[in-house]
Short mmCIF file of C-alpha atoms and ligand atoms in Angstrom, two decimals:
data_model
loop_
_atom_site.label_atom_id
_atom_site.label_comp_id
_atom_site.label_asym_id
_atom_site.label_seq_id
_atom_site.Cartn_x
_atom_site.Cartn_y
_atom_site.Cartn_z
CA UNK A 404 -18.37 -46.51 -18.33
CA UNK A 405 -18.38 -42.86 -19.04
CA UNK A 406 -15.07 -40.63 -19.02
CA UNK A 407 -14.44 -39.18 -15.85
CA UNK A 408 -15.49 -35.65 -16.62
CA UNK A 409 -11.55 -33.92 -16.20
CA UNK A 410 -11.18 -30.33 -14.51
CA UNK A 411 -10.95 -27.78 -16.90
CA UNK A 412 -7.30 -25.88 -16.31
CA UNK A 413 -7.00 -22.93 -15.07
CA UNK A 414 -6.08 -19.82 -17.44
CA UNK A 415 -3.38 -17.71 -16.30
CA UNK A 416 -3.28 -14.07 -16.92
CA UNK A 417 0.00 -12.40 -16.38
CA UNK A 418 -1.38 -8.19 -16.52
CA UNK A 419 1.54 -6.02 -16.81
CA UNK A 420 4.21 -7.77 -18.97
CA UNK A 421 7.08 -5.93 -17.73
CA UNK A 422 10.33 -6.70 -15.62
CA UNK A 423 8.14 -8.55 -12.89
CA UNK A 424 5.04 -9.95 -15.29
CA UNK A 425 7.17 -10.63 -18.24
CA UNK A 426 9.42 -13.11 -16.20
CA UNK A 427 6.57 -14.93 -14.13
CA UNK A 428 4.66 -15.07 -17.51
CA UNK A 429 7.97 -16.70 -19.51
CA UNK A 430 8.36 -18.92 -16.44
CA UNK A 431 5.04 -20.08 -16.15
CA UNK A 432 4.81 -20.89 -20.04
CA UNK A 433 7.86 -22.89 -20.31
CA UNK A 434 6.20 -24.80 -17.60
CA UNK A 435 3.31 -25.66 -19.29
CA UNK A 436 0.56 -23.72 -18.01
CA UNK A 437 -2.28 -22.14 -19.92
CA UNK A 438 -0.81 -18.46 -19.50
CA UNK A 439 -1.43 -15.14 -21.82
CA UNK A 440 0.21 -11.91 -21.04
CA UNK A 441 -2.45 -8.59 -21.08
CA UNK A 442 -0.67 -5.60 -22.52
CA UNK A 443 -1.58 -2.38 -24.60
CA UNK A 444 -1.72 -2.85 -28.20
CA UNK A 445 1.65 -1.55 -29.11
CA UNK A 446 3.37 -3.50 -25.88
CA UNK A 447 1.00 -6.60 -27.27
CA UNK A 448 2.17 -6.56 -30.80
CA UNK A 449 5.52 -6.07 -30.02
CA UNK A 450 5.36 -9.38 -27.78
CA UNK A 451 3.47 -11.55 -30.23
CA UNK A 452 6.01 -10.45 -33.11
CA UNK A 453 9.38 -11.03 -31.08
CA UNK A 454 8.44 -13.02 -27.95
CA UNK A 455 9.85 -12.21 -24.94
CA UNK A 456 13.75 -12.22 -24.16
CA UNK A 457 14.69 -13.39 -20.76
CA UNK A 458 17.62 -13.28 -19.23
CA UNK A 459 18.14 -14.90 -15.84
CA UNK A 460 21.50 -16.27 -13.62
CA UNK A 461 18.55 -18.66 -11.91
CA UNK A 462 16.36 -19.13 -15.18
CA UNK A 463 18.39 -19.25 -18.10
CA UNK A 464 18.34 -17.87 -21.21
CA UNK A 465 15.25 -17.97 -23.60
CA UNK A 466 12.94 -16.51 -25.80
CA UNK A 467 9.52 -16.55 -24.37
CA UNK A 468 6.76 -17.37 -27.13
CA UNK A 469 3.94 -16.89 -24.46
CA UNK A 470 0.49 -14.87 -26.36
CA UNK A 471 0.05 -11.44 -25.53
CA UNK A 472 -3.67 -9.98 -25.78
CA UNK A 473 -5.17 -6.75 -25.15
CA UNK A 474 -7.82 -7.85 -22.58
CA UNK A 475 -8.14 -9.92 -19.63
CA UNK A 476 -9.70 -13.05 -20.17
CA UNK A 477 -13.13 -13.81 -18.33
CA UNK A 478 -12.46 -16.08 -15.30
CA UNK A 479 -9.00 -15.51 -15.57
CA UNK A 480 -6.78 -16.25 -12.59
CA UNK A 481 -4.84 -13.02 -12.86
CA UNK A 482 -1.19 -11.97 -11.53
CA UNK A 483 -1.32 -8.19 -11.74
CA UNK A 484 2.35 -6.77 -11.71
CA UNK A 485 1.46 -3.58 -13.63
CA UNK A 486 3.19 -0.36 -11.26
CA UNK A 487 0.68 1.67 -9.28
CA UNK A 488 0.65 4.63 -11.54
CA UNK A 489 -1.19 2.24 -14.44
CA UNK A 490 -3.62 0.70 -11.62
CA UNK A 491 -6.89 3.56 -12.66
CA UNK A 492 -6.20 2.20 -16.63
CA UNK A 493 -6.12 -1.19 -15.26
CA UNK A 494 -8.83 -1.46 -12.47
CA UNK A 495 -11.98 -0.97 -15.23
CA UNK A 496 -10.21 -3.76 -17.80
CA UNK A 497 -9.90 -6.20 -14.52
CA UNK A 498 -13.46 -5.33 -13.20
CA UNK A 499 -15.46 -6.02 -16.76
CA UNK A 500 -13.43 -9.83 -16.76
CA UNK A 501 -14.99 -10.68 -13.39
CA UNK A 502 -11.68 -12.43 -13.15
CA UNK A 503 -11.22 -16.08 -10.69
CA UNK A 504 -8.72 -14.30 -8.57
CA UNK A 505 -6.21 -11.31 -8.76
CA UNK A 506 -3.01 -11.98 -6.71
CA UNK A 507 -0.98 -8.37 -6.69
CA UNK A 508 2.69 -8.00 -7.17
CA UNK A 509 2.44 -4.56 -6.88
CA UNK A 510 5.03 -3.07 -4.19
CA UNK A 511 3.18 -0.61 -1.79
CA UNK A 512 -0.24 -0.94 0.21
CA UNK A 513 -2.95 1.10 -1.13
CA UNK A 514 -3.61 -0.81 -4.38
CA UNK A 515 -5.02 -3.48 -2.26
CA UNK A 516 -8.12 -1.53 -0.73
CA UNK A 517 -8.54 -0.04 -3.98
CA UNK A 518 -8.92 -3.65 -6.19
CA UNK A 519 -11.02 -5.42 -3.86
CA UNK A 520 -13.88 -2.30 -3.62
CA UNK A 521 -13.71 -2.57 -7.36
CA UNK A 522 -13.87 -6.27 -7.68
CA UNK A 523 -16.63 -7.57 -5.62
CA UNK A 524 -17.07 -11.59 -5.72
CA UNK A 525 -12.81 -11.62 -6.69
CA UNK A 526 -10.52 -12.83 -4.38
CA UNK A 527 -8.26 -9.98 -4.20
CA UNK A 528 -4.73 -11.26 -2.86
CA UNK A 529 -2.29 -9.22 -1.56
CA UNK A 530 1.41 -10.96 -2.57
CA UNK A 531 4.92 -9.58 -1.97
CA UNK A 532 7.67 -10.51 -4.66
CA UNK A 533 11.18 -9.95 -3.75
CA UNK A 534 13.22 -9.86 -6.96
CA UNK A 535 15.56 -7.40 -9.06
CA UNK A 536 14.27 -7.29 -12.76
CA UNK A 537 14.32 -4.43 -15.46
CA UNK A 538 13.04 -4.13 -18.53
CA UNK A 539 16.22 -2.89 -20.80
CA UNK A 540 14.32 -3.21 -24.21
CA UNK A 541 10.57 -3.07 -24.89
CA UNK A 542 10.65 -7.07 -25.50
CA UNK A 543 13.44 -8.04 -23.07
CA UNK A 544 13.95 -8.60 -19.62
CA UNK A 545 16.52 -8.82 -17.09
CA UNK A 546 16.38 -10.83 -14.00
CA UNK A 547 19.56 -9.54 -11.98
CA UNK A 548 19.16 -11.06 -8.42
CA UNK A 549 19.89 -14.81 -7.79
CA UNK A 550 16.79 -15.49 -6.07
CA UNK A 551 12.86 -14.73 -6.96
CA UNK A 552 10.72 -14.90 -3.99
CA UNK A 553 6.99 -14.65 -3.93
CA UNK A 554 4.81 -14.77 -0.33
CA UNK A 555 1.21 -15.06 0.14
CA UNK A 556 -0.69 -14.98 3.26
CA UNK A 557 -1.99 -17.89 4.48
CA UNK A 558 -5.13 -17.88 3.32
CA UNK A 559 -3.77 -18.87 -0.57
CA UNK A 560 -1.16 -21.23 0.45
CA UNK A 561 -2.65 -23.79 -1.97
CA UNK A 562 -4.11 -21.05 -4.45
CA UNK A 563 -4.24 -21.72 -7.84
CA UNK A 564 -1.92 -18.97 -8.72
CA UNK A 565 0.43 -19.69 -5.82
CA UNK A 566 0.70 -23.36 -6.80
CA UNK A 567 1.66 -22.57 -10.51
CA UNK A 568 4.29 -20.23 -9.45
CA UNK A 569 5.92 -22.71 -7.71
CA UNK A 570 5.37 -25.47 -9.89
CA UNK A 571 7.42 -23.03 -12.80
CA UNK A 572 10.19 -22.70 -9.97
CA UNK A 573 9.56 -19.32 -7.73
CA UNK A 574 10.27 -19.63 -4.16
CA UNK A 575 6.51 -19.35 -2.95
CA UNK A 576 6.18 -18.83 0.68
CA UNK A 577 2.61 -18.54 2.79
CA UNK A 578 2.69 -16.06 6.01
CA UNK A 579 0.54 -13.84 7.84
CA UNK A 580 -2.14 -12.05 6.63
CA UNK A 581 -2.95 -9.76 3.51
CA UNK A 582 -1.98 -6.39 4.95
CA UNK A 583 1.36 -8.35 6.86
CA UNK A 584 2.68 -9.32 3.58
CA UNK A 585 1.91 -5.98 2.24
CA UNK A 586 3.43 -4.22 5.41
CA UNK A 587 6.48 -6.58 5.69
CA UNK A 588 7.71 -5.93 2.34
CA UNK A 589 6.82 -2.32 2.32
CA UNK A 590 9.17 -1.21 5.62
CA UNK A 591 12.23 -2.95 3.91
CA UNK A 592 11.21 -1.88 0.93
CA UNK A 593 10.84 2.26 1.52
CA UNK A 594 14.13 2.06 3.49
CA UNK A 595 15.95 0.35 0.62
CA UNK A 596 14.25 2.42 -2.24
CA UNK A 597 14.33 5.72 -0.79
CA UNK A 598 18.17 5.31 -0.06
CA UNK A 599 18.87 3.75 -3.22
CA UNK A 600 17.09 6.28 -5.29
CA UNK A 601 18.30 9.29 -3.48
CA UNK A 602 22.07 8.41 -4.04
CA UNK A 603 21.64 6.21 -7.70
CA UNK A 604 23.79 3.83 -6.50
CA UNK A 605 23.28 0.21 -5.12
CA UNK A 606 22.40 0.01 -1.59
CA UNK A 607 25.93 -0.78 -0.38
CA UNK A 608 26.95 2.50 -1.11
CA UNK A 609 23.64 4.65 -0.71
CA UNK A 610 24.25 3.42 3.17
CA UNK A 611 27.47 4.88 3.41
CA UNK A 612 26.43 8.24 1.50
CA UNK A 613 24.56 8.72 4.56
CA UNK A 614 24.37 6.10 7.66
CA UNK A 615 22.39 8.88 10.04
CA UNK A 616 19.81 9.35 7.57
CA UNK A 617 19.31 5.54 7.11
CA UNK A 618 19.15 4.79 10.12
CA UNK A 619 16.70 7.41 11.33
CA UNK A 620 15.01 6.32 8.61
CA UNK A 621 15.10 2.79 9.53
CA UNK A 622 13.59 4.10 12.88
CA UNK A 623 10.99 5.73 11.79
CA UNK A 624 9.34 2.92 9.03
CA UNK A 625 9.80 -0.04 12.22
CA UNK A 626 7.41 2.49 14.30
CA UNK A 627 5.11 2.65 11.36
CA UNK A 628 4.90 -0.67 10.40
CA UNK A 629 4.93 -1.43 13.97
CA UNK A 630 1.45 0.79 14.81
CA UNK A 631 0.18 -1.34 11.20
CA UNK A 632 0.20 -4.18 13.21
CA UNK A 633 3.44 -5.73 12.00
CA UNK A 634 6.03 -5.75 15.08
CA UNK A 635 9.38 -4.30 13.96
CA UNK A 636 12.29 -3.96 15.49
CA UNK A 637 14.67 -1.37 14.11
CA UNK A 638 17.71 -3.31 14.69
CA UNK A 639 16.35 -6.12 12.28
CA UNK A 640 15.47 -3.96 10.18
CA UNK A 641 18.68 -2.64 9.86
CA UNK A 642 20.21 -5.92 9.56
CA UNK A 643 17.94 -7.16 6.53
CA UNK A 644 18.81 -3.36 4.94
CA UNK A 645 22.35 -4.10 5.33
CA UNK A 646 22.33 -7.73 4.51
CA UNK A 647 21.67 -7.25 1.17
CA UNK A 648 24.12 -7.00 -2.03
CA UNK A 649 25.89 -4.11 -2.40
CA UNK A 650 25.22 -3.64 -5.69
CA UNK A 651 21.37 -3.99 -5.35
CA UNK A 652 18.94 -1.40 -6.60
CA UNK A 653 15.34 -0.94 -6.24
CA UNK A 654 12.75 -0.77 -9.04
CA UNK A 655 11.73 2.92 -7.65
CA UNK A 656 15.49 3.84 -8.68
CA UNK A 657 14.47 2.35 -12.35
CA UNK A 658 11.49 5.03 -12.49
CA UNK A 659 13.61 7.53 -11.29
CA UNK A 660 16.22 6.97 -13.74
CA UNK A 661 13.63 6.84 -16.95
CA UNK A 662 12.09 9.73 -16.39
CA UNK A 663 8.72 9.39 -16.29
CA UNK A 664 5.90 8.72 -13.21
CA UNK A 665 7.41 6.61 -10.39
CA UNK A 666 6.04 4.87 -7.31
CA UNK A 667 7.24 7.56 -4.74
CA UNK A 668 3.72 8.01 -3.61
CA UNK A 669 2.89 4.25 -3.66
CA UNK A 670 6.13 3.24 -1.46
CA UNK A 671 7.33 6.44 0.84
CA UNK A 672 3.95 8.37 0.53
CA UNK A 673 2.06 4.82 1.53
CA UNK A 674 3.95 5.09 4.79
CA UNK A 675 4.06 9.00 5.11
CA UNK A 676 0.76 8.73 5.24
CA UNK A 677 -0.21 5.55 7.99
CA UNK A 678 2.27 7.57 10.07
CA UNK A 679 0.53 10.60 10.29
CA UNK A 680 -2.64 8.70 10.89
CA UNK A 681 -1.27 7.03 13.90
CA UNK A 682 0.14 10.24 15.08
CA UNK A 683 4.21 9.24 14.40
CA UNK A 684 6.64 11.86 13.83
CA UNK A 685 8.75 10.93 10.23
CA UNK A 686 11.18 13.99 10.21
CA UNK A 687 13.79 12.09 8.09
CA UNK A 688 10.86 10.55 5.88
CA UNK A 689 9.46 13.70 4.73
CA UNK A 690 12.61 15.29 4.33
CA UNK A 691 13.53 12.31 1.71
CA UNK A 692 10.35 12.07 0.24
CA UNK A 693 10.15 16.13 -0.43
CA UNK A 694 13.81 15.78 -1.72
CA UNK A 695 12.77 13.06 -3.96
CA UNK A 696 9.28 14.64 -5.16
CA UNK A 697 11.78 17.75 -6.19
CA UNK A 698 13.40 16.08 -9.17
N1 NDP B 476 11.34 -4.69 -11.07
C1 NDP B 476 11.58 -5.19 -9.87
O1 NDP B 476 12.71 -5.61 -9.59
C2 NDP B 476 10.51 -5.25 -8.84
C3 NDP B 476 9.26 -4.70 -9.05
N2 NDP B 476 8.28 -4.84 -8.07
C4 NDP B 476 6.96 -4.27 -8.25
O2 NDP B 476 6.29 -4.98 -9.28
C5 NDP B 476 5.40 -4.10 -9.98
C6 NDP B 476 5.75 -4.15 -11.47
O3 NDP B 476 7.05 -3.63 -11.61
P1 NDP B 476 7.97 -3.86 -12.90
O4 NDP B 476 7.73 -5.19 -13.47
O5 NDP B 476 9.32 -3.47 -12.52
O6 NDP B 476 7.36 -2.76 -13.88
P2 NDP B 476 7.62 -2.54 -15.45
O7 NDP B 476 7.51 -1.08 -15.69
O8 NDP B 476 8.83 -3.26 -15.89
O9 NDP B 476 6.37 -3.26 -16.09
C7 NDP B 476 5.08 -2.77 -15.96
C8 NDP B 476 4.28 -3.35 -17.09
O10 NDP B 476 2.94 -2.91 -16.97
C9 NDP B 476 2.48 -2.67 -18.29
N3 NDP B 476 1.27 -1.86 -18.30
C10 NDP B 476 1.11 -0.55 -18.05
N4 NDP B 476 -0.17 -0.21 -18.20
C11 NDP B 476 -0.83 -1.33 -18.57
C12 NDP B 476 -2.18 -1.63 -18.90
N5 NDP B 476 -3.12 -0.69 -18.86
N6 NDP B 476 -2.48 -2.90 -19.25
C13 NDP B 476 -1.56 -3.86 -19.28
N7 NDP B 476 -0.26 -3.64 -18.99
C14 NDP B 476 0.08 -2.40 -18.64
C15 NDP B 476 3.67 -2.02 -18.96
O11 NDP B 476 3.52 -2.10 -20.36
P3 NDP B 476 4.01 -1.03 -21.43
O12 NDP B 476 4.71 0.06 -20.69
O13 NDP B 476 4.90 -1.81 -22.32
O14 NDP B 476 2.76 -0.63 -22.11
C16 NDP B 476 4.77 -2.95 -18.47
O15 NDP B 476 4.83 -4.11 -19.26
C17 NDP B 476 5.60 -2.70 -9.37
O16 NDP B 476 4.64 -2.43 -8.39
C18 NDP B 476 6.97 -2.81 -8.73
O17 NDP B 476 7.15 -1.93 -7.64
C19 NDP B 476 8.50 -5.55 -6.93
C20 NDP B 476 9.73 -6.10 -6.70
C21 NDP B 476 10.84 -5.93 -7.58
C1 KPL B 477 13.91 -4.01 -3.00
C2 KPL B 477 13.45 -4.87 -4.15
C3 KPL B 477 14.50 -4.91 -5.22
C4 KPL B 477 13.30 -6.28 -3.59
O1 KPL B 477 12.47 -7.05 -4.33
C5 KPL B 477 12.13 -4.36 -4.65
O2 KPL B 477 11.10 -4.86 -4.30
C6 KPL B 477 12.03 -3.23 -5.57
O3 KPL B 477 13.01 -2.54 -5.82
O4 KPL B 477 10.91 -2.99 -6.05
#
């Protein structure tokens, strides 16, 4: 009788081997999966000579020897956690791979319009992953919450990439659609960065620096999100804000901190900018985001 002809396993293709890729890449290794991390050539040399260096309360403590390349494999089913400043370096690498699928960790809303015009015939899926992770050395990585959470909409419940995930041990949850996944991380999200990164402290204490401005702010992203199509109510809002550690801090605080681009545009400018398209006044949003755009 002939062999039953076996599947051939997907190839996993973790672009952006940072804080967020890094992790999900170490995670998905150590549980067997064909997985390569994409990098530039100095990130990707680094990584191949010294592995990668996690560091996780949930996860444990290892050293990651997971490849690292300089190109995205054809047919690749791709996690893209790069930040939105590095998506117009990223989108041409992703586009010549004609990769299987591209599920987006990337906080924000705009990447996701922008990936699927420039990947026709790729299911473009737009994830959510609620974590605290920094990078502290080129090769090592920090995850500092207890909890990694990953949700997809409904459409790739049983996704290849979603399935992996949660076979390596990330909470994977399926809800909603693309843009309410996008939108329901993004109004918690600009509240908690915004705060956090104005006062450079953890969120306990950037709400008392200020409880007016959070909560007007707070009012203003639930009437946003709320004309995006995802129903908010301020007072929950409020309540998931203040419900979380009080020594929490956001990855925009991270960019702030080293220096260089950050996602201000891709998190408070994403929802300056639905607001004024649906006609809704953001007084204490602009003020924060012009405050912000000053440093
Ligand atoms: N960190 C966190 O706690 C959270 C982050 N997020 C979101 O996840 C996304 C990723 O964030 P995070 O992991 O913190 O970011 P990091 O800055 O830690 O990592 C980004 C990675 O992208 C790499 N990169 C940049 N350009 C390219 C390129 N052209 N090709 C391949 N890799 C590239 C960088 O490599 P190098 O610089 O070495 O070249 C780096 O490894 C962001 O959108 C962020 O908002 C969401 C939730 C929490
Ligand atoms: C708010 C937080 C930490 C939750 O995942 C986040 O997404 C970020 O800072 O980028």
């Amino acid at each position: 009788m002939p062999a039953p002809e076996s599947q051939p396993q997907p190839v996993f293709a973790v672009v952006g081997p940072g804080a967020v890729g890094g992790l999900l890449a170490a995670l998905l290794r150590r549980a067997g999966a064909d997985v390569v991390v994409v990098a530039r050539e100095a990130s990707a040399r680094r990584i191949a000579e010294r592995g990668l260096t996690i560091t996780s309360g949930r996860y444990g403590e290892w050293i990651s020897d997971v490849p690292a390349v300089t190109e995205v494999p054809a047919g690749a089913h791709v996690i893209l956690a790069v930040k939105a400043y590095a998506l117009g370096e990223v989108i041409p690498q992703l586009a010549a791979a004609h990769p299987a699928e591209v599920l987006t960790l990337l906080n924000g809303v705009d990447h996701l319009p922008a990936l699927a015009g420039a990947l026709p015939g790729t299911d473009v899926i737009g994830a959510a992953i609620t974590i605290e992770a920094a990078r502290t050395e080129p090769t090592v990585l920090e995850h500092r919450s207890s909890f990694a959470r990953v949700t997809v909409p409904e459409r790739a419940a049983g996704s290849p990439i979603a399935t992996a995930l949660a076979d390596a041990g990330v909470a994977v949850t399926a809800a909603g659609t693309d843009a309410e996944v996008l939108w329901t991380k993004l109004r918690f999200l600009a509240t908690f960065a915004l705060l956090t990164s104005r006062t450079e402290t953890g969120i306990g204490e950037a709400l008392a620096a200020d409880p007016g401005l959070a909560d007007a702010l707070i009012e203003e992203i639930a009437a946003v999100a709320s004309a995006e199509g995802v129903p908010t109510d301020a007072g929950e809002l409020r309540a998931s804000v203040h419900g979380m550690p009080a020594g929490m801090r956001s990855s925009l605080q991270h960019d702030f901190a080293a220096g260089g681009p950050t996602e201000l545009d891709a998190i408070g400018g994403a929802v300056a900018r639905a607001a004024r398209a649906h006609g809704i006044r953001t007084p204490a949003l602009d003020a924060t985001l012009a405050e912000l755009a000053a440093r």
